[in-house]
mmCIF file of C-alpha atoms in Angstrom:
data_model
loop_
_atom_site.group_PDB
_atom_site.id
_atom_site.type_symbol
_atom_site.label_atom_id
_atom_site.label_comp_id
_atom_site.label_asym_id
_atom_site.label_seq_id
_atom_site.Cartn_x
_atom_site.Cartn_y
_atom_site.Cartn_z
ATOM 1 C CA UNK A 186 63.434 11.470 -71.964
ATOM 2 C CA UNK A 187 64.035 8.079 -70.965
ATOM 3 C CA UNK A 188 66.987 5.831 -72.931
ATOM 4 C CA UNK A 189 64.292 3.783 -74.349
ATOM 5 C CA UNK A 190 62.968 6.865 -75.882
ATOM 6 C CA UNK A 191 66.118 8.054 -77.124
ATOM 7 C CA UNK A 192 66.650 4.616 -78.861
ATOM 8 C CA UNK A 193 63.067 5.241 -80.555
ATOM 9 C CA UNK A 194 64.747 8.411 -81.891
ATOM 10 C CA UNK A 195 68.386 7.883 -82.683
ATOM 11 C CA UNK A 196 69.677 4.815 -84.273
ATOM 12 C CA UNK A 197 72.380 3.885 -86.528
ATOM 13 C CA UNK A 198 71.823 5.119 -90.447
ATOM 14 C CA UNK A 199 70.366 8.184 -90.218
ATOM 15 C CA UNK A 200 70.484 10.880 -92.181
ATOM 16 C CA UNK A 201 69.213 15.062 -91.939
ATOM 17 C CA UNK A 202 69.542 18.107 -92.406
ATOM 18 C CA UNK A 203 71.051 21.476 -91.253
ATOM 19 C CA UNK A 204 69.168 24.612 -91.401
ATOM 20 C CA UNK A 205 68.433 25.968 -94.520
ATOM 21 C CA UNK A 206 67.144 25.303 -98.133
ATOM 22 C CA UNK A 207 66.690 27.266 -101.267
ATOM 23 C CA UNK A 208 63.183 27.376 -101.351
ATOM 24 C CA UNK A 209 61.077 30.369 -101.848
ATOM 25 C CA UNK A 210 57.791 28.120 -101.511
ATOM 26 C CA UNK A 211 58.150 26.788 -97.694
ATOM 27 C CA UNK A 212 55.492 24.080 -98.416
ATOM 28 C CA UNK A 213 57.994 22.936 -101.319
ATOM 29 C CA UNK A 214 61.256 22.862 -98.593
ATOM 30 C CA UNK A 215 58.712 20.640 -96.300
ATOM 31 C CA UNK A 216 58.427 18.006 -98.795
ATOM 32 C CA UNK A 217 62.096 18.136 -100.073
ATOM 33 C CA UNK A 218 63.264 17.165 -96.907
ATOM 34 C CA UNK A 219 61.029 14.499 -96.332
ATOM 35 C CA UNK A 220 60.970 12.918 -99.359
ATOM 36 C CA UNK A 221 64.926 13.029 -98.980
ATOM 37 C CA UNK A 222 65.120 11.981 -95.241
ATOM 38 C CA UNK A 223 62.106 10.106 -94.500
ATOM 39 C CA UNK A 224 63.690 8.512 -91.006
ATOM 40 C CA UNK A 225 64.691 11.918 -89.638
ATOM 41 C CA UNK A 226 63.309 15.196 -91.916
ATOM 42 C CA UNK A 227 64.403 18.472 -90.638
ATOM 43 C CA UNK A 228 62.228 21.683 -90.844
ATOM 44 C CA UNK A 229 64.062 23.856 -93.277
ATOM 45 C CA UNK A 230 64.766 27.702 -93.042
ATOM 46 C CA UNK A 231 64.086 29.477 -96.377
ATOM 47 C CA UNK A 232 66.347 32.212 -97.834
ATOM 48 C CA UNK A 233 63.876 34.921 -96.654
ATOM 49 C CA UNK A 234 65.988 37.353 -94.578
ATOM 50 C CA UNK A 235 63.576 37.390 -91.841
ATOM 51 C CA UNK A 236 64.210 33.333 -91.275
ATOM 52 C CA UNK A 237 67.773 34.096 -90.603
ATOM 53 C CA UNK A 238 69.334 31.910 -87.416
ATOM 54 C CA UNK A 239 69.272 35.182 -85.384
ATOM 55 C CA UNK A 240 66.526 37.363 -87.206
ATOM 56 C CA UNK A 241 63.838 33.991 -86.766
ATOM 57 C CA UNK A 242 64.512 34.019 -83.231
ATOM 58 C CA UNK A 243 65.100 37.169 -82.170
ATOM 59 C CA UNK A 244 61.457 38.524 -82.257
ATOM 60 C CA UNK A 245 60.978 36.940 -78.976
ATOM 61 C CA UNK A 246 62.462 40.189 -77.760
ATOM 62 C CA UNK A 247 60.315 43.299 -77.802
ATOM 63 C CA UNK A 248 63.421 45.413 -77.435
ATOM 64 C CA UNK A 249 64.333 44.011 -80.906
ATOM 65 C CA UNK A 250 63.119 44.882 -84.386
ATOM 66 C CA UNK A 251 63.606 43.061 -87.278
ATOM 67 C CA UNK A 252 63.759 44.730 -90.563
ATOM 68 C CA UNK A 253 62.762 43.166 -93.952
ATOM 69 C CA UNK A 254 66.307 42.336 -94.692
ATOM 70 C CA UNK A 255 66.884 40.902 -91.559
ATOM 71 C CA UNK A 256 69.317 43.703 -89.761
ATOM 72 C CA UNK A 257 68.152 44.408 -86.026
ATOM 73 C CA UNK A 258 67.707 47.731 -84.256
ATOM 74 C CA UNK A 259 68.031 47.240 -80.596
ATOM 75 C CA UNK A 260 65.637 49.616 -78.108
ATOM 76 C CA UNK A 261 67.581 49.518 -74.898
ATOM 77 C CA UNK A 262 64.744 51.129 -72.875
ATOM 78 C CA UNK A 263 62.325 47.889 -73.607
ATOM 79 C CA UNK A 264 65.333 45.579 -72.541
ATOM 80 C CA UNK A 265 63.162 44.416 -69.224
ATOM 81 C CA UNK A 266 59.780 43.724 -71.253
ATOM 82 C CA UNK A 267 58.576 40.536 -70.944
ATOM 83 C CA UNK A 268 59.824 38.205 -73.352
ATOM 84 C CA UNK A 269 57.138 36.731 -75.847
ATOM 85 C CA UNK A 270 57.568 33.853 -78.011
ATOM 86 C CA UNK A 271 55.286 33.234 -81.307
ATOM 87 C CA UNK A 272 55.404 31.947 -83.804
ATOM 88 C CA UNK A 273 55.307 34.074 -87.223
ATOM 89 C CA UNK A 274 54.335 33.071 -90.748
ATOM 90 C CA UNK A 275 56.862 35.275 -92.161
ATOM 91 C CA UNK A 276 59.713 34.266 -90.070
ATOM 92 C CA UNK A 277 58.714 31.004 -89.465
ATOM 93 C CA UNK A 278 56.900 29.964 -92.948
ATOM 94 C CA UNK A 279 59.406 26.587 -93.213
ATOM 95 C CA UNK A 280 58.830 25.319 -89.726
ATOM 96 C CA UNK A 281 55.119 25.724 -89.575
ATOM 97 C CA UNK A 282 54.751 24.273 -92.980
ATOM 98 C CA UNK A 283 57.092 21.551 -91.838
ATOM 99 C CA UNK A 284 54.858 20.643 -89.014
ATOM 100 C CA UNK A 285 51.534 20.890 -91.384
ATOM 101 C CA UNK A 286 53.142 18.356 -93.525
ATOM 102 C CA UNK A 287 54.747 16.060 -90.587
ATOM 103 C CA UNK A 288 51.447 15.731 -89.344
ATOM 104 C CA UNK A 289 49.643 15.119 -91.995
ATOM 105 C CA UNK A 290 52.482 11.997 -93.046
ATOM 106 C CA UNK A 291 51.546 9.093 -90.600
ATOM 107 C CA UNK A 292 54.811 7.388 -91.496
ATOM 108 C CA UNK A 293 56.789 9.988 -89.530
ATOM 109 C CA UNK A 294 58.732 8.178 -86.542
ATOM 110 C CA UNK A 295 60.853 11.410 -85.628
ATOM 111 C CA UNK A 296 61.606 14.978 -86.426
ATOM 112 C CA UNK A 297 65.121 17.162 -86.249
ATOM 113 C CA UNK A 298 64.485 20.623 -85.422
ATOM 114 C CA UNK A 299 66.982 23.637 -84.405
ATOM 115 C CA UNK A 300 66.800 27.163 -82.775
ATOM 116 C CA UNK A 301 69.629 29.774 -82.503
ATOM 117 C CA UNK A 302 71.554 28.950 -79.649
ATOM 118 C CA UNK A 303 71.682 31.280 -76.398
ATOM 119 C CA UNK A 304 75.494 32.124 -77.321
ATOM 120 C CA UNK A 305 74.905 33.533 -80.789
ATOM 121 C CA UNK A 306 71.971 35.070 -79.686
ATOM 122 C CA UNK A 307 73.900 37.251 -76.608
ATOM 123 C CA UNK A 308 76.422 37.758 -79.430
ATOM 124 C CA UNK A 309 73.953 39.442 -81.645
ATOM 125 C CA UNK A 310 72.365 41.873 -78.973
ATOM 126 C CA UNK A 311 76.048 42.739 -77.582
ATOM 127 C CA UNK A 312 77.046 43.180 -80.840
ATOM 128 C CA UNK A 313 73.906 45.602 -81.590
ATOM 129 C CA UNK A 314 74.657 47.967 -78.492
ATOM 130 C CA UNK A 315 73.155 45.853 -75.609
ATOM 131 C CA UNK A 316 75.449 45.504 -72.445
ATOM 132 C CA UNK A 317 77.246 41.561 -72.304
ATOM 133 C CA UNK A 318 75.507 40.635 -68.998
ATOM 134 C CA UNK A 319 72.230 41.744 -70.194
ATOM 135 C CA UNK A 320 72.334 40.759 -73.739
ATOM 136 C CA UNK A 321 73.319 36.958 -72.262
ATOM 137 C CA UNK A 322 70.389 36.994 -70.000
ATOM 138 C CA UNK A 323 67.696 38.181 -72.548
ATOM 139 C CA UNK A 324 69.284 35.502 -75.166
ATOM 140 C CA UNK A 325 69.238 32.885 -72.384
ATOM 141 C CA UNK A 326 65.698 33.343 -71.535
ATOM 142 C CA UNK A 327 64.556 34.214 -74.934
ATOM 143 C CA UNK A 328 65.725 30.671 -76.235
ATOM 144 C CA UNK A 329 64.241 28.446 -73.176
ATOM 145 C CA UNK A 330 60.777 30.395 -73.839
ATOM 146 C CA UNK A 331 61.459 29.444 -77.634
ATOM 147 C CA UNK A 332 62.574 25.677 -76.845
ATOM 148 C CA UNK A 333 58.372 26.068 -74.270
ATOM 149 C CA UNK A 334 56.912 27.443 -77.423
ATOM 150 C CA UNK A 335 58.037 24.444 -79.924
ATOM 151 C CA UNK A 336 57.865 21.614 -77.736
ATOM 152 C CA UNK A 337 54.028 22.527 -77.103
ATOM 153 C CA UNK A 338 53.901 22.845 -80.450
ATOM 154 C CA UNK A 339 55.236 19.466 -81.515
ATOM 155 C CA UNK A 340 53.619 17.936 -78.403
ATOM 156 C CA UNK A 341 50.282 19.274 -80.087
ATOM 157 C CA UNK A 342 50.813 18.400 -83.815
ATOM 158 C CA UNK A 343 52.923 15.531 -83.644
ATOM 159 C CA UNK A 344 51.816 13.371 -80.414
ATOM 160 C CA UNK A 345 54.239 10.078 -80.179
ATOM 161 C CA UNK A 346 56.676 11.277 -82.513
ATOM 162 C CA UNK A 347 60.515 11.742 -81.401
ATOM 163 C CA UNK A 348 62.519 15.027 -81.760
ATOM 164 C CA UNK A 349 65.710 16.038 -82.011
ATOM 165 C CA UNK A 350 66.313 19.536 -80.842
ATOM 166 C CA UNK A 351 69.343 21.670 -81.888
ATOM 167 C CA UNK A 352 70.778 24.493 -80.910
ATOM 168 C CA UNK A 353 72.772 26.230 -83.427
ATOM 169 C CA UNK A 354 76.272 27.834 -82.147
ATOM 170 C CA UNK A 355 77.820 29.351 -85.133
ATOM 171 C CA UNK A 356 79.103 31.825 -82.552
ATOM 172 C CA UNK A 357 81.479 28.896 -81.084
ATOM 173 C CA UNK A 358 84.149 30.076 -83.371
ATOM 174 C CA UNK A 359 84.995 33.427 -81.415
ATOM 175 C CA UNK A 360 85.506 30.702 -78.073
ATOM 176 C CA UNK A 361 87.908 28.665 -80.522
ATOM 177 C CA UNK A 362 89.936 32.001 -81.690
ATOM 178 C CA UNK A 363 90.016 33.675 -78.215
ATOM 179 C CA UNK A 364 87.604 36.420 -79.165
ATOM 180 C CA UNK A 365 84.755 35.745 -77.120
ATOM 181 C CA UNK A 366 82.818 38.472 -74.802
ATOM 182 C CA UNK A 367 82.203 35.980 -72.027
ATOM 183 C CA UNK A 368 84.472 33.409 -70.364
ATOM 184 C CA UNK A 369 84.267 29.547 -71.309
ATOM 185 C CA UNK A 370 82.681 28.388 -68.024
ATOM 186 C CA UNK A 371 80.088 31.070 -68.473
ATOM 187 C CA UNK A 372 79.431 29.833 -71.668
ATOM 188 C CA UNK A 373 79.177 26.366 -71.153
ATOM 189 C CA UNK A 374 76.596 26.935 -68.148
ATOM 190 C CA UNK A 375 74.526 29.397 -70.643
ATOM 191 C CA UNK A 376 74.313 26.751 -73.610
ATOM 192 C CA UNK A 377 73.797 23.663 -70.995
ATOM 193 C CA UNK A 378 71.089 25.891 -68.959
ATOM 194 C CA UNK A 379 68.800 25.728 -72.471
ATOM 195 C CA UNK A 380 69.600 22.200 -73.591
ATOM 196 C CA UNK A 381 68.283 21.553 -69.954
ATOM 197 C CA UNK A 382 64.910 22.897 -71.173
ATOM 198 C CA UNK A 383 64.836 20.589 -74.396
ATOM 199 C CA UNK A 384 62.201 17.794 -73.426
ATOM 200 C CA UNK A 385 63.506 15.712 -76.919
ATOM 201 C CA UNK A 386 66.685 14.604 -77.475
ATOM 202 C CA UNK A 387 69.078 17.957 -77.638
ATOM 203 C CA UNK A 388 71.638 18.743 -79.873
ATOM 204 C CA UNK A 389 74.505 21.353 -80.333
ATOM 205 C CA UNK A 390 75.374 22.221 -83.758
ATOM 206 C CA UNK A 391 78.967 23.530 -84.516
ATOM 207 C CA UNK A 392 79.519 25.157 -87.522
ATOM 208 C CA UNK A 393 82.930 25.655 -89.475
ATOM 209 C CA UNK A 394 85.851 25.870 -87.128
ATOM 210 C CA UNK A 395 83.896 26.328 -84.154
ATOM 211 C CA UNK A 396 84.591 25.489 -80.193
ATOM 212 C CA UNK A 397 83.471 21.884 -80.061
ATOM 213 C CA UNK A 398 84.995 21.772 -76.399
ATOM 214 C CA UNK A 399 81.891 24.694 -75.140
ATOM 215 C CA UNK A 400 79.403 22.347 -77.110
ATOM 216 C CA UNK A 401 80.265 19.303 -75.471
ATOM 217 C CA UNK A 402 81.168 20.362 -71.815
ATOM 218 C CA UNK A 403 77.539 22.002 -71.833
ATOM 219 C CA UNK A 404 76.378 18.322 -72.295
ATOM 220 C CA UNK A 405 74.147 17.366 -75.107
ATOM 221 C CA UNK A 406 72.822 14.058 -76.283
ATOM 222 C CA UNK A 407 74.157 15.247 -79.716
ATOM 223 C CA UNK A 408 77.283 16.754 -80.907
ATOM 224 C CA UNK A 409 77.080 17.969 -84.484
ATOM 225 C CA UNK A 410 80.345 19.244 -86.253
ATOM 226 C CA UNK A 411 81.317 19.154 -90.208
ATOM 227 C CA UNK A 412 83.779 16.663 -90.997
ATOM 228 C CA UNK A 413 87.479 17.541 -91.221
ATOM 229 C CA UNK A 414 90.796 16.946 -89.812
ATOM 230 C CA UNK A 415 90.702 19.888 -87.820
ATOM 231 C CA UNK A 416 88.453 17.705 -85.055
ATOM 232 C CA UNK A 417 91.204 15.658 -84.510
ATOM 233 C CA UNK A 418 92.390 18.747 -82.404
ATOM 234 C CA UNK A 419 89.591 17.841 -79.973
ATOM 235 C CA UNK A 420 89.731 14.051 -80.293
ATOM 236 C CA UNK A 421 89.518 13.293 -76.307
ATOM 237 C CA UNK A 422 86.287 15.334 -76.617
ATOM 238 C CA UNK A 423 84.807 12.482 -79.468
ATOM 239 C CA UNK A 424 86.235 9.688 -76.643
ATOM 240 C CA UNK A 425 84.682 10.973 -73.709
ATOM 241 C CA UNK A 426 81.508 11.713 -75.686
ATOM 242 C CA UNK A 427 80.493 8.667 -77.002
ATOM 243 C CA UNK A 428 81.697 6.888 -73.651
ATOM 244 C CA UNK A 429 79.519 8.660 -72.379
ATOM 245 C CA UNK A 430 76.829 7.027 -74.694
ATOM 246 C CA UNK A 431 76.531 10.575 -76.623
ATOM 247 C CA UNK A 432 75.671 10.401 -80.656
ATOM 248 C CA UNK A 433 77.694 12.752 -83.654
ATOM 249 C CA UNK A 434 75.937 14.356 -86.070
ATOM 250 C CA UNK A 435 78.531 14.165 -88.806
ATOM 251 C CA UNK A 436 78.446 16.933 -91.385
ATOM 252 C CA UNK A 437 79.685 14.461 -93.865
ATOM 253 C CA UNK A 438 78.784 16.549 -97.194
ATOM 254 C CA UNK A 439 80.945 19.047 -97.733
ATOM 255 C CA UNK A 440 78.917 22.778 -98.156
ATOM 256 C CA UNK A 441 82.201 24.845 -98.889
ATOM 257 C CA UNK A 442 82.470 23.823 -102.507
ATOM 258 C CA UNK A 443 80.122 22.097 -105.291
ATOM 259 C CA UNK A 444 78.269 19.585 -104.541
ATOM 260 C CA UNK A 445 79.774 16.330 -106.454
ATOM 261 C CA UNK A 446 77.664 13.697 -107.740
ATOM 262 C CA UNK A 447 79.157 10.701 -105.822
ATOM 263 C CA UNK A 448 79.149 10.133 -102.011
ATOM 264 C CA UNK A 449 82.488 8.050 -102.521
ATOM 265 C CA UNK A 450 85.087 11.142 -101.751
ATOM 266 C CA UNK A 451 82.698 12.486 -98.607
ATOM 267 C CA UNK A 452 82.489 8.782 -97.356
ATOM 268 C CA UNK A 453 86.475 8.088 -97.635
ATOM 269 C CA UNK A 454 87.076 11.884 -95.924
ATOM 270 C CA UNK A 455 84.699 10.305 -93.270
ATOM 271 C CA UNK A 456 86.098 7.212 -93.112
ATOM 272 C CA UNK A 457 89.406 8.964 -92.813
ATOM 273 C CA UNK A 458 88.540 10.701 -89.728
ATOM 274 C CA UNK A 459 86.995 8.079 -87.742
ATOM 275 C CA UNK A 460 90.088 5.873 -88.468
ATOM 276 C CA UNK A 461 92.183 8.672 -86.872
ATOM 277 C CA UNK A 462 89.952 9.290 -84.172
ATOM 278 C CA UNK A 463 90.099 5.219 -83.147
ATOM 279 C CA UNK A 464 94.015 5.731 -82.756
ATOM 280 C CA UNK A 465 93.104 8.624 -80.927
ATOM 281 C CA UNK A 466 91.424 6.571 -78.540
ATOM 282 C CA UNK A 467 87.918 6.525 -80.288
ATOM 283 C CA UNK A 468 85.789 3.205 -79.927
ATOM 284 C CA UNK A 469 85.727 2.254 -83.558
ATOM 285 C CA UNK A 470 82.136 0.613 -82.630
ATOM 286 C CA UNK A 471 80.380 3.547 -81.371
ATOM 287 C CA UNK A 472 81.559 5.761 -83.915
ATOM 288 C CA UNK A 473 79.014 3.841 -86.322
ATOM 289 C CA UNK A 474 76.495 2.818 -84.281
ATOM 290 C CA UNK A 475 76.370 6.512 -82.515
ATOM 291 C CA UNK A 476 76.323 8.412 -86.320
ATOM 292 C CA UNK A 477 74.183 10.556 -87.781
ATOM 293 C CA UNK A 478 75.299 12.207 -91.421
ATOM 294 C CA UNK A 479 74.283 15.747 -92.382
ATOM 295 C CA UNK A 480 76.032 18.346 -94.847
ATOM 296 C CA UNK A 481 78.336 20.398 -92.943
ATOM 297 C CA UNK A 482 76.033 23.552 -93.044
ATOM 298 C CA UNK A 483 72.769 25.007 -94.501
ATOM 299 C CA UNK A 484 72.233 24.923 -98.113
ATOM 300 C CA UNK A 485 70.808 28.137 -98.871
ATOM 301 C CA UNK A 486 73.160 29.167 -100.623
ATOM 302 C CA UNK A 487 73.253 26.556 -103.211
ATOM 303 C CA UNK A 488 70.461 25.860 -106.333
ATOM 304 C CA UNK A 489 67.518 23.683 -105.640
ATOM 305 C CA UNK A 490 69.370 20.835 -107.374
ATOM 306 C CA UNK A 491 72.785 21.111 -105.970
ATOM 307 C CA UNK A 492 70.710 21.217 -102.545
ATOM 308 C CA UNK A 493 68.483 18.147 -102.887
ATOM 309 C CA UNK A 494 72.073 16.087 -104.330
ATOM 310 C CA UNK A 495 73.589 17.002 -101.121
ATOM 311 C CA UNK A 496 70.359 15.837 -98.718
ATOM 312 C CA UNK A 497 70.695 12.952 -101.142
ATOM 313 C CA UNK A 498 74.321 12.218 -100.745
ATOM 314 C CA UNK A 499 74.192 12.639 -96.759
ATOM 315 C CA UNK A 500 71.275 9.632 -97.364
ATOM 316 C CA UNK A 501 73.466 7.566 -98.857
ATOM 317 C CA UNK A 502 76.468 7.939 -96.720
ATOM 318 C CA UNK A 503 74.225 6.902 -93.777
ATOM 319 C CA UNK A 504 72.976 4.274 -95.482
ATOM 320 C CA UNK A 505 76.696 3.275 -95.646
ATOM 321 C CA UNK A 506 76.887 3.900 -92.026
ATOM 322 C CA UNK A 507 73.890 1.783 -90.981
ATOM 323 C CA UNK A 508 75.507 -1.040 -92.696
ATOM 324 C CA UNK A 509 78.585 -0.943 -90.883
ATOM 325 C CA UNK A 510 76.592 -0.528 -87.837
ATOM 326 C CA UNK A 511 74.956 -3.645 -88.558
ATOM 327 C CA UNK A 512 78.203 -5.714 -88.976
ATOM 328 C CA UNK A 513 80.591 -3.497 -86.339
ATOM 329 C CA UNK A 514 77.548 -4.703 -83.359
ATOM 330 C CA UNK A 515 77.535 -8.599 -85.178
ATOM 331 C CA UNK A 516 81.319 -8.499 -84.949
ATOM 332 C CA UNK A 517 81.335 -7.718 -81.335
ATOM 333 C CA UNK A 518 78.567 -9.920 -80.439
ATOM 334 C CA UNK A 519 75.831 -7.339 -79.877
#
């Protein structure tokens, strides 16, 4: 995707989502996140077992079976079958009714989407009996023929509208805590070998205390990480990143605790942050004008209320962000 095309999608003040909602009714998660992010909605993952960030994926695989509660059995002699990615109204009832609505909404500039990442799917097999080298191949090409699948999909649906691909790496915390089953240059060449099959604009999402080093060495457009001190750890990765013209997805609402009713205290623990991270060698510009706000993590696990606050909060904390965007480029002459 050209730079031109990536300005069409990203661009200061935006807000979306991460993963799930708390919606039995997919066609009601579709509109929540519309309604709530208009410039960038993200198809939601409903609390159904089966839409779990490894179970939705992982029925690419026919050496796989998912059960109703979202465990997997692994059949090691089917491990060199051909792997076959569709999609599935059970385990993907929020992203197809996501797309039915997108296209059906002509006001729709751009989409954020995610799949499991290649790293937390080669977890999952190893983890279910399959051998490390095979389970990271099978995840590997199991996610680019997912990434084929969806982008023919939204190429289909949703002609001349922008995506944002992610690839969610909750799996990136056994690379921060040493407890990985594959070696840090491995893993950044697995996770950059599938954002290389993103046509959009790609995206690695971090979650909790997870390696943001792997995400960002395997090179996406867009780094996505929740908001806390602990990333001033890694704040040469945030430099080199947006001098390199990369974006943040900023998982500004906190999904660890209640959900407040103000944005003020997310805002200032943002605010917080970046004015570290500008000491740290940050440029304070680009941190605004390369921000996108999110809650930290899905909200499944919250009430339908407590969810739509927090897609509402993340709204207004970008709004706060486009604004400062807006006078950060006028102060600078841009």
């Amino acid at each position: 995707m050209s730079r031109s095309q990536d300005a069409a999608v990203l661009m200061p003040g935006l807000a979306t989502g991460i993963g799930s909602l708390p919606y039995a009714d997919p066609h009601v998660a579709a509109s929540a996140t519309i309604r709530l992010h208009p410039r960038l909605p993200a198809a939601p993952q409903l609390p159904n077992p089966r839409e779990g960030v490894i179970a939705q994926w992982a029925t690419a695989l026919p050496e796989v079976s998912v059960a109703r509660d979202g465990t997997l059995s692994i059949d090691l002699a089917r491990a060199a079958d051909p792997i076959v990615a569709a999609f599935d109204q059970v385990a993907h009832a929020g992203l197809l009714a996501f797309v039915d609505a997108a296209a059906g909404d002509h006001d729709i500039r751009r989409v954020k989407l995610q799949i499991v990442g290649p790293l937390t799917l080669a977890v999952a097999l190893a983890q279910g009996g399959m051998p490390t080298s095979r389970a990271v191949a099978r995840a590997s090409t199991a996610v680019r023929a997912w990434i084929d699948v969806l982008e023919t999909k939204l190429d289909e649906r949703l002609p001349g509208v922008g995506r944002l691909v992610f690839l969610d790496e909750p799996s990136l915390v056994l690379w921060r805590h040493d407890r990985a089953p594959i070696e840090r240059d491995e893993a950044v060449d697995v996770l950059s070998g599938s954002l290389a099959a993103i046509r959009g604009i790609s995206g690695v999402h971090v979650c909790g205390d997870g390696d943001v080093r792997v995400a960002f060495e395997a090179g996406p457009t867009v780094l996505g990480a929740p908001v806390s001190a602990a990333l001033l750890h890694d704040a040469d990765v945030f430099v080199r990143h947006l001098d390199a013209d990369g974006w943040v997805a900023w998982g500004a609402v906190p999904t660890d605790r209640p959900i407040g009713e103000s944005s003020d205290a997310p805002w200032r623990e943002l605010v917080a942050v970046w004015c570290e991270l500008t000491r740290r060698g940050c440029d304070p510009v680009r941190l605004r004008t390369h921000a996108i706000i999110t809650p930290a993590c899905g909200l499944a696990g919250f009430g339908p209320t407590q969810a739509e606050r927090a897609l509402r909060l993340a709204r207004e904390i970008a709004n706060r962000v486009g604004d400062q965007a807006v006078a950060a480029r006028l102060t600078v002459g841009a």
